[in-house]
mmCIF file of C-alpha atoms and ligand atoms in Angstrom:
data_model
loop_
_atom_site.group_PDB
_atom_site.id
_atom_site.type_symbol
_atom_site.label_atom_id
_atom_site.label_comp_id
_atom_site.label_asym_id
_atom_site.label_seq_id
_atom_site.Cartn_x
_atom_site.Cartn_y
_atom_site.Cartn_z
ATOM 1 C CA UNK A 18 0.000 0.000 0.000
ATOM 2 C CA UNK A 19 2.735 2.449 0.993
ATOM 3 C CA UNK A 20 4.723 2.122 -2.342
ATOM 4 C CA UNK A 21 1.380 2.368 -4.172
ATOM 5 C CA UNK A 22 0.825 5.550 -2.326
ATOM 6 C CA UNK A 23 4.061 6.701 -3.308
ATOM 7 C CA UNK A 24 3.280 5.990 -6.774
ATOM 8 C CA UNK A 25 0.033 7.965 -6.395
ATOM 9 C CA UNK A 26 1.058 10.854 -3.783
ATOM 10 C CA UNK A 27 4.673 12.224 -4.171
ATOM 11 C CA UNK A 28 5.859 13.394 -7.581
ATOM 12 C CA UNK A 29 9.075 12.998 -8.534
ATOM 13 C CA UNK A 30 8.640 9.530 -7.349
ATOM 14 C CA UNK A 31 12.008 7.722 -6.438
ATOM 15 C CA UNK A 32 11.095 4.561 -7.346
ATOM 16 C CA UNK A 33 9.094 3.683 -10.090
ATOM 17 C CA UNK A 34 6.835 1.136 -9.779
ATOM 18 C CA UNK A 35 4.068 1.273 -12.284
ATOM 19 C CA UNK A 36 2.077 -2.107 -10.880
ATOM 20 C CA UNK A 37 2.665 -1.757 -7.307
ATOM 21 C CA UNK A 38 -1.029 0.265 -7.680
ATOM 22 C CA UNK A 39 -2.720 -2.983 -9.133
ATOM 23 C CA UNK A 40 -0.972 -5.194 -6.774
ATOM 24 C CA UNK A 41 -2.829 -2.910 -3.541
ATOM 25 C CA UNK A 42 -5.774 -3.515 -5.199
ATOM 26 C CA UNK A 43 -6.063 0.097 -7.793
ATOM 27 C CA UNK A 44 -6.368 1.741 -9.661
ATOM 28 C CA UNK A 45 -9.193 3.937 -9.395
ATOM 29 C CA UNK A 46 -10.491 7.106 -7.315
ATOM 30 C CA UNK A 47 -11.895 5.157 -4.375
ATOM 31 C CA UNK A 48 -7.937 3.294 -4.462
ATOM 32 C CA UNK A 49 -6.435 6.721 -4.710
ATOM 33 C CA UNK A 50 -8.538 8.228 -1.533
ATOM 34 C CA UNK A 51 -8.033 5.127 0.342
ATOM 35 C CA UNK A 52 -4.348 5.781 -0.113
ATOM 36 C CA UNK A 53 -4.480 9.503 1.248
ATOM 37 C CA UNK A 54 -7.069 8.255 3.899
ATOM 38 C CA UNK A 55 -4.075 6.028 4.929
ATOM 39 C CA UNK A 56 -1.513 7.863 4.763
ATOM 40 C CA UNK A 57 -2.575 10.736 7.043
ATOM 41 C CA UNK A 58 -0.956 10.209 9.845
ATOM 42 C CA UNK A 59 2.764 12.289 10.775
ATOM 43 C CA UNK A 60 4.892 9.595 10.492
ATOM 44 C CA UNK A 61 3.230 8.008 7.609
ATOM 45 C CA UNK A 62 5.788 10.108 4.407
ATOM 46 C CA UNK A 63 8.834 8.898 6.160
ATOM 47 C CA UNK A 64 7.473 5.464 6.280
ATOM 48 C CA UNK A 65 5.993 5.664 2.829
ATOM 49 C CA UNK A 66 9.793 7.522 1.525
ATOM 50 C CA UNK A 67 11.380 4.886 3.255
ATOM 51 C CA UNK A 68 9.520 1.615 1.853
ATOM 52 C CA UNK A 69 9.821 3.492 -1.749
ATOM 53 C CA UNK A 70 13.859 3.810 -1.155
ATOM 54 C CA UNK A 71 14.720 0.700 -0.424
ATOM 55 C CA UNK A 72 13.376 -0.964 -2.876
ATOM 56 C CA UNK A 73 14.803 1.694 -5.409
ATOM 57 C CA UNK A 74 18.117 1.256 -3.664
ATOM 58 C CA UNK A 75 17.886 -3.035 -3.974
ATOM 59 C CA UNK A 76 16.852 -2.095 -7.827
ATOM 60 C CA UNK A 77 20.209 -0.006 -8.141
ATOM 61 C CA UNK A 78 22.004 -2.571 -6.455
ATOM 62 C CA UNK A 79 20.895 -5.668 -8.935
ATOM 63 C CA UNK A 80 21.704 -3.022 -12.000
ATOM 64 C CA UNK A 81 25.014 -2.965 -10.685
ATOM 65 C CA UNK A 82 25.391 -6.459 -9.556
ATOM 66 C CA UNK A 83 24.576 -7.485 -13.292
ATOM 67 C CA UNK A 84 27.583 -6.046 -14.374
ATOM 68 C CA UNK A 85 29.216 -7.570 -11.935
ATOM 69 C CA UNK A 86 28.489 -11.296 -12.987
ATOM 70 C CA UNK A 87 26.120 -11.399 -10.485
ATOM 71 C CA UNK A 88 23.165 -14.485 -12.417
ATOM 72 C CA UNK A 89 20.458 -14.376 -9.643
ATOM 73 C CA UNK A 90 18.578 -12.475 -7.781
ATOM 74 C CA UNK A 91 16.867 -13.532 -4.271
ATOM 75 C CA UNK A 92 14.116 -11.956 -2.687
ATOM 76 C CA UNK A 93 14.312 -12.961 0.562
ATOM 77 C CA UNK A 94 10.731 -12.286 2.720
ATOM 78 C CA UNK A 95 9.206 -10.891 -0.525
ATOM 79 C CA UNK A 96 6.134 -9.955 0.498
ATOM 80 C CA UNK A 97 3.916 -7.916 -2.655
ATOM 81 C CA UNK A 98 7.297 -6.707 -3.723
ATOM 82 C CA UNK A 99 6.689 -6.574 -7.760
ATOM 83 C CA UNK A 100 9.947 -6.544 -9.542
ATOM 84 C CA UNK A 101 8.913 -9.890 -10.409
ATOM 85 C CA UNK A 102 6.371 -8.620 -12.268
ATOM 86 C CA UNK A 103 8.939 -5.625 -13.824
ATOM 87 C CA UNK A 104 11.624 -7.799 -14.072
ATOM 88 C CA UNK A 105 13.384 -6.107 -17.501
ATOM 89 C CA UNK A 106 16.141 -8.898 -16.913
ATOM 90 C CA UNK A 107 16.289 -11.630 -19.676
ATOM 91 C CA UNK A 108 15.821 -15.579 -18.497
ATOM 92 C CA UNK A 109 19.434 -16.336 -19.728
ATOM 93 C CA UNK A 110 21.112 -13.108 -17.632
ATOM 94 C CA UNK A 111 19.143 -13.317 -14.270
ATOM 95 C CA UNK A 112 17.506 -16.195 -12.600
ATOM 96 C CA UNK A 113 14.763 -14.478 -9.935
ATOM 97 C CA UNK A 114 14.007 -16.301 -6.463
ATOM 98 C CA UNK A 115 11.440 -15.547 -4.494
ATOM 99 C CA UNK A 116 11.139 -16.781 -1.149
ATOM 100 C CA UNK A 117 8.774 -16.069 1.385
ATOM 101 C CA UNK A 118 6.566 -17.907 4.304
ATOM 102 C CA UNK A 119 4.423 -20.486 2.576
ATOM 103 C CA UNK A 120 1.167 -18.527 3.411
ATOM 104 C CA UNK A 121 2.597 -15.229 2.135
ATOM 105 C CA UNK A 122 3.504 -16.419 -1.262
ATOM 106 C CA UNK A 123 0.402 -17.689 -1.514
ATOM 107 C CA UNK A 124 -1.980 -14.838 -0.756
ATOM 108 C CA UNK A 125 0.307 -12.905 -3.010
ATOM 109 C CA UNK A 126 0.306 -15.568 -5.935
ATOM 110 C CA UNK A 127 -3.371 -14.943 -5.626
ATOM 111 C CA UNK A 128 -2.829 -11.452 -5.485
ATOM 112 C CA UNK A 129 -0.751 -11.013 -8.977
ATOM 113 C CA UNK A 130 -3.393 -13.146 -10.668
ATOM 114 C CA UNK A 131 -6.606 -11.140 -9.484
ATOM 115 C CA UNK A 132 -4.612 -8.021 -10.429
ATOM 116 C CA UNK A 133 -3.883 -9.790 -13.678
ATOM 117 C CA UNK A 134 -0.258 -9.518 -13.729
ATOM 118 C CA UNK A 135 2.072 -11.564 -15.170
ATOM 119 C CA UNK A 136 5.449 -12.203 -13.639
ATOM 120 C CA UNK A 137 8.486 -11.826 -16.493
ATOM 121 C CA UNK A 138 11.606 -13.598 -16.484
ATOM 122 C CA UNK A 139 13.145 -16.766 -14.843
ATOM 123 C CA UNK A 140 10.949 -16.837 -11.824
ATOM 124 C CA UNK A 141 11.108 -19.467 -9.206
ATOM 125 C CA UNK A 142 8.963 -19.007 -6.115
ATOM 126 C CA UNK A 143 10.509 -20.563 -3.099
ATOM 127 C CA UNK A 144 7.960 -21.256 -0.049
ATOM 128 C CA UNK A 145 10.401 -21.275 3.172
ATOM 129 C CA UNK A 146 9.734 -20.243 6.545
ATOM 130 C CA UNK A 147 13.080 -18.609 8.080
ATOM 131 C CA UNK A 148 12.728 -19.731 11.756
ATOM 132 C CA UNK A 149 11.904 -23.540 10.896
ATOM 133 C CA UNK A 150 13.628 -24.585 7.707
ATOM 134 C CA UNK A 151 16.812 -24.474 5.721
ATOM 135 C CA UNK A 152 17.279 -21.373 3.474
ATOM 136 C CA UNK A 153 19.957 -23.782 1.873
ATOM 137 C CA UNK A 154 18.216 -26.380 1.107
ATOM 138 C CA UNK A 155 14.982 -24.761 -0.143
ATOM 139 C CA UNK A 156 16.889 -22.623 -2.714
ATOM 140 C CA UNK A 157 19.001 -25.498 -4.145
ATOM 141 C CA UNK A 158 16.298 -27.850 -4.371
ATOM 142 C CA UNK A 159 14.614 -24.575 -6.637
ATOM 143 C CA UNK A 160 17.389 -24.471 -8.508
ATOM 144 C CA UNK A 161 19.868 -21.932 -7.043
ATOM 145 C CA UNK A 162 23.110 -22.466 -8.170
ATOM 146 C CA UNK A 163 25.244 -22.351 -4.865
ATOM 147 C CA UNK A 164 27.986 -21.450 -7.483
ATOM 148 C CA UNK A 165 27.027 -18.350 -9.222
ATOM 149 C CA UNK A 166 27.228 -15.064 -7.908
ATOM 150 C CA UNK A 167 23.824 -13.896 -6.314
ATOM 151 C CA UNK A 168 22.235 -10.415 -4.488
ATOM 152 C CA UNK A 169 19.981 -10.650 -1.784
ATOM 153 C CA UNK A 170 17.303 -8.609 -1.313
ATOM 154 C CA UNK A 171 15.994 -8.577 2.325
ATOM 155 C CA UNK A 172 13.905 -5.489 2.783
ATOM 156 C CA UNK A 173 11.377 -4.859 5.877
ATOM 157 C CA UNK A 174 11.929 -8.809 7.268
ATOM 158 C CA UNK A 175 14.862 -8.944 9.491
ATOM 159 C CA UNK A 176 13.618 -6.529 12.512
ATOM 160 C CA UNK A 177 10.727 -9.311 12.679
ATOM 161 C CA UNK A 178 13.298 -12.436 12.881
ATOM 162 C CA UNK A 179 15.303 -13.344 15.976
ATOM 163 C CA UNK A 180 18.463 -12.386 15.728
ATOM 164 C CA UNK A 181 20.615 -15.910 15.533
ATOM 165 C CA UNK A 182 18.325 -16.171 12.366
ATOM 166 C CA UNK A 183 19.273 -12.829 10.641
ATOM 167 C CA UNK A 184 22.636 -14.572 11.408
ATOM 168 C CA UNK A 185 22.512 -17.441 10.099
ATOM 169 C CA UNK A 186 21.114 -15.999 6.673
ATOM 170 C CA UNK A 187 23.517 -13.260 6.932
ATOM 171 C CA UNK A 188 26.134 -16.353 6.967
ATOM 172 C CA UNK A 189 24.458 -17.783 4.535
ATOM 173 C CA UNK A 190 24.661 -15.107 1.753
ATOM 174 C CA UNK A 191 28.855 -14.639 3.024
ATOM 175 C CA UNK A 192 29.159 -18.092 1.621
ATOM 176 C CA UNK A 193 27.910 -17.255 -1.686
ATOM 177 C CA UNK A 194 31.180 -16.570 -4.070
ATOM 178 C CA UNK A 195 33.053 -13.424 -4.144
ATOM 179 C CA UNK A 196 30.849 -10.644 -5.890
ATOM 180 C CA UNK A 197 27.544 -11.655 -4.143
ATOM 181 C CA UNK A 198 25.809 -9.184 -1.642
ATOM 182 C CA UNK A 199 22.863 -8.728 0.305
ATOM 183 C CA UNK A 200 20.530 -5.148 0.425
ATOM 184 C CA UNK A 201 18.706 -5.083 4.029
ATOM 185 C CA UNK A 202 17.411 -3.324 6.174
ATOM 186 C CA UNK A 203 17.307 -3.356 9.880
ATOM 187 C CA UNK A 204 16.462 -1.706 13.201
ATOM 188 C CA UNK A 205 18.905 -0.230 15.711
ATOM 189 C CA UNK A 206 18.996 -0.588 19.356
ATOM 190 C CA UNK A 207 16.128 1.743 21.264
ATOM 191 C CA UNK A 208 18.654 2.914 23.692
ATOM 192 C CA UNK A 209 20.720 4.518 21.343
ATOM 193 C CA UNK A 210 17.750 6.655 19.818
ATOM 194 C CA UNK A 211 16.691 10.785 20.920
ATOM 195 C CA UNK A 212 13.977 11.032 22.484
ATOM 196 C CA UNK A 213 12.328 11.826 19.570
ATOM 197 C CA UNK A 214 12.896 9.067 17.419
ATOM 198 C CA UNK A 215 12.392 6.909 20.632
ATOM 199 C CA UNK A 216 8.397 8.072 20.886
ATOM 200 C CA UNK A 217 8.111 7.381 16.997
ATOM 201 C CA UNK A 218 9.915 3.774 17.666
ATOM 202 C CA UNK A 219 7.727 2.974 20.496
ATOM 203 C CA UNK A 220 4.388 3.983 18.182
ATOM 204 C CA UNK A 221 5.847 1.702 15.576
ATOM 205 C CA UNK A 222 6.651 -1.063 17.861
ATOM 206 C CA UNK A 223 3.453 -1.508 19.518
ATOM 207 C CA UNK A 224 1.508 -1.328 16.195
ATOM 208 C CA UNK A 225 3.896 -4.110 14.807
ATOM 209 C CA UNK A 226 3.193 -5.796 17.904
ATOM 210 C CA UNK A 227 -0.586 -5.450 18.037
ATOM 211 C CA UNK A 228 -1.083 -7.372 14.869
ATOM 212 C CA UNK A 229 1.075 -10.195 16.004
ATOM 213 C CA UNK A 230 4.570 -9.068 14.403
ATOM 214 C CA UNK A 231 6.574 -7.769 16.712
ATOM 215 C CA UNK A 232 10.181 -6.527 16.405
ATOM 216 C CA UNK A 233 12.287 -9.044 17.533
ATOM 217 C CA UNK A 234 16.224 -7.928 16.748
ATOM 218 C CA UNK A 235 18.146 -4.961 16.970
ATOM 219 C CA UNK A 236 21.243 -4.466 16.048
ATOM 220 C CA UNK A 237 24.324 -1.870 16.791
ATOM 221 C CA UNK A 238 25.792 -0.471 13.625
ATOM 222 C CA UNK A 239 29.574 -0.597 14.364
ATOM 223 C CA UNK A 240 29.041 -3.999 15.883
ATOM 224 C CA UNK A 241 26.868 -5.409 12.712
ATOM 225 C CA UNK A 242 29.405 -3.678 10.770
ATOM 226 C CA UNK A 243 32.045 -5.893 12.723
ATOM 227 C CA UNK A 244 30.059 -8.847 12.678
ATOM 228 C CA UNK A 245 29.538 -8.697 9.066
ATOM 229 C CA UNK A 246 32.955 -8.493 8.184
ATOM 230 C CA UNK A 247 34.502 -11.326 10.826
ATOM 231 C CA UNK A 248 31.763 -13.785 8.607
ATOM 232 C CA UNK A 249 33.453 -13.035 5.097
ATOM 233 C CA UNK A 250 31.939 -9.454 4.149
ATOM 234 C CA UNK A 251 34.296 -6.655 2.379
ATOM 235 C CA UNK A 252 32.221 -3.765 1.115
ATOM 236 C CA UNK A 253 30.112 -2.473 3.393
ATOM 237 C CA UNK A 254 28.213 0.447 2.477
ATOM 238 C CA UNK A 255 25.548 1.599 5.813
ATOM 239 C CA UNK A 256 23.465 4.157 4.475
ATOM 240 C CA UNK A 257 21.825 6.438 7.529
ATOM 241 C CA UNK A 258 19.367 8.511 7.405
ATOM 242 C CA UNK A 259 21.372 11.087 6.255
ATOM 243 C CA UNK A 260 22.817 9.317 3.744
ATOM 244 C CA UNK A 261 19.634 7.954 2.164
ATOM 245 C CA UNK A 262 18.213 11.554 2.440
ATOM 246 C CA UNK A 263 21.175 12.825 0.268
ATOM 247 C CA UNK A 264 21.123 10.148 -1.836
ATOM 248 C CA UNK A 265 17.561 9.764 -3.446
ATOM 249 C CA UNK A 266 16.143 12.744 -1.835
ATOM 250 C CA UNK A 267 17.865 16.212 -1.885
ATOM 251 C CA UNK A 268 16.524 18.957 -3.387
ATOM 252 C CA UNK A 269 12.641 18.025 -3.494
ATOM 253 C CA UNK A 270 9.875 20.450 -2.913
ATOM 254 C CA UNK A 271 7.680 18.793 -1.083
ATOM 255 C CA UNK A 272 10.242 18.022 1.903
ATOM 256 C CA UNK A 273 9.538 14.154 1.260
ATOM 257 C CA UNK A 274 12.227 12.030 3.176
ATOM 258 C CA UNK A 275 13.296 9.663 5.428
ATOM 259 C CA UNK A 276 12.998 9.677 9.342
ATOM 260 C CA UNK A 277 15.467 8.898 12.368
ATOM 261 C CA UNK A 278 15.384 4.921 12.270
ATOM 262 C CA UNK A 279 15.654 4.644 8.556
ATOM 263 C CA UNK A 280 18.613 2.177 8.225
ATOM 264 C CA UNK A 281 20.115 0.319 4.425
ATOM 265 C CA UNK A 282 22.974 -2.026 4.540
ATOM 266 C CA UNK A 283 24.415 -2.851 1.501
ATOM 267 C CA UNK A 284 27.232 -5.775 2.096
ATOM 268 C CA UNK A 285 29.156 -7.220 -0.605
ATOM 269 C CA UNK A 286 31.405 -10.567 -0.102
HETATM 270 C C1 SAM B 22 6.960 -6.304 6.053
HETATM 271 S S1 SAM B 22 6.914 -7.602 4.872
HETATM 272 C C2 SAM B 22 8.119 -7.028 3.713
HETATM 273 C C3 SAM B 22 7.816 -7.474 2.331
HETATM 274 C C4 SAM B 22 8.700 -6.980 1.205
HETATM 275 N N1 SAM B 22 10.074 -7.438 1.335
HETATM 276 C C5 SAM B 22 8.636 -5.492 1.053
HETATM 277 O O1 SAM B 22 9.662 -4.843 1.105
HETATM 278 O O2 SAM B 22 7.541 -4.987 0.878
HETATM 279 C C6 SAM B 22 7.700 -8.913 5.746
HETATM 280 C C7 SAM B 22 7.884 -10.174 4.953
HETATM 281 O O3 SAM B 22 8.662 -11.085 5.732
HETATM 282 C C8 SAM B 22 8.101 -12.380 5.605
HETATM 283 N N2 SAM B 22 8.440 -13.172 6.803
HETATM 284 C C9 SAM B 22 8.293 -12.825 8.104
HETATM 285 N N3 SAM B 22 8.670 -13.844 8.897
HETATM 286 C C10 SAM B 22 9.056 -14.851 8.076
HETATM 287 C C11 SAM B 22 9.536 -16.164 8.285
HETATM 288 N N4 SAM B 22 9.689 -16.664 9.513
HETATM 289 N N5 SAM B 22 9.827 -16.933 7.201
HETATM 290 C C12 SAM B 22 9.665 -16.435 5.958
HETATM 291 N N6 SAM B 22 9.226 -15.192 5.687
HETATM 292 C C13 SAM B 22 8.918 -14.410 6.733
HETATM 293 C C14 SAM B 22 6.619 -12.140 5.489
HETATM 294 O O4 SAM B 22 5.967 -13.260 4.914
HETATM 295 C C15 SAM B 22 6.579 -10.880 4.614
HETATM 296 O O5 SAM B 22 6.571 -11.211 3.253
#
């Protein structure tokens, strides 16, 4: 919903995604005023700027990684993400996996069909639920090539995983070979926010919480940083808030951004 608001509120958009409206269920007036209905609420642009950047920034990422050798693309936790159905990358260049809890990928197989879209590309669609089963396994037995260079895209999943398991999938992308990389984003440690960002944490955290999701790991940049490295990472780009906002947002009118928490690693084995 938020990226389809993005599509429909905030002009220049900063990521383009021309059937994330059909995938929320538009187009169509009643769509579009559900959408500003929705998205009424303070925090709601910097939520909305932030679910738009990251996908724009995993996007960049694959456009480099392609000329980088990089064959295959992972969407880890894909949720109604829709480069699947945008996916300009031939079957022979990029292999696309999409992996997601069983009952997800469902309800959003269902979804692309009653919004009559049609995935393009190499597209396998991996059912695998993080906390229970082998990433490993599942992808190989889909037809990953353990081989090949591959980015990860893990975007708005690991602050609801424990951390041992953003670990061990963290560990599992360092073992891909050299040229591989992961796009994710995660949420820092409460006691190191202002007081400010602290009262829009806690509003986020018990509305995660209230619909049975809550945040489960938080993580300490330097340390991640650390972390990342001792497991086999070597480019490790940690964009901030600040850095994000200078990125893909300077210079706008309409003062669209993101907030304090906002957080985009970009690791590279
Ligand atoms: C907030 S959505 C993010 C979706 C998408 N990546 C995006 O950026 O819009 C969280 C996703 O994580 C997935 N997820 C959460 N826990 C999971 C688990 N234990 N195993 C597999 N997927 C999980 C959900 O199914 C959902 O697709």
């Amino acid at each position: 919903m938020r990226r389809a608001a993005h599509q429909v509120l905030d002009r220049p958009t900063v990521f383009e995604d021309p059937t994330a409206v059909r995938m929320a269920g538009g187009p169509g007036a009643d769509f579009d005023e559900r959408l500003r209905r929705s998205e009424q609420s303070p925090i709601a642009p910097f939520l909305r700027a932030f679910m738009a950047v990251r996908s724009r920034c995993a996007e960049d990422e694959l456009a480099r990684a392609m000329t980088r050798g990089v064959t295959q693309y992972v969407v880890l936790g894909a949720g109604l993400d829709t480069f699947c159905c945008r996916n300009p990358y031939p079957a022979d260049k990029l292999r696309l996996f999409e992996v997601d809890h069983p009952a997800t990928q469902m309800w959003k197989r269902e979804r692309i069909d009653a919004a009559g879209l049609r995935p393009t590309g190499a597209l396998t669609f991996v059912p695998v639920d993080f906390e229970t089963q082998s990433l490993g396994a599942a992808l190989e037995a889909a037809g990953y090539a353990a081989c090949e260079r591959a980015l990860f895209s893990w975007l708005g999943v690991a602050p609801y995983l424990d951390a041992p398991t953003v670990k061990a999938t963290l560990r599992f992308v360092a073992a891909a070979p050299a040229g591989s990389g992961v796009v994710f984003d995660y949420a820092v440690s409460p006691d190191g926010l202002n007081p400010v960002q602290r009262v829009v944490f806690d509003t986020l955290s018990s509305k995660v919480a209230a619909v049975g999701e809550p945040f489960r790991s938080f993580f300490d940049p330097q340390a991640l940083a650390a972390e990342l490295r001792e497991i086999g990472f070597r480019e490790i780009d940690d964009l901030d808030p600040d850095a994000l906002n200078h990125r893909y947002f300077r210079g706008r009118a309409d003062g669209l951004k993101v907030g304090g928490l906002a957080r985009l690693l970009i690791a590279w084995v």
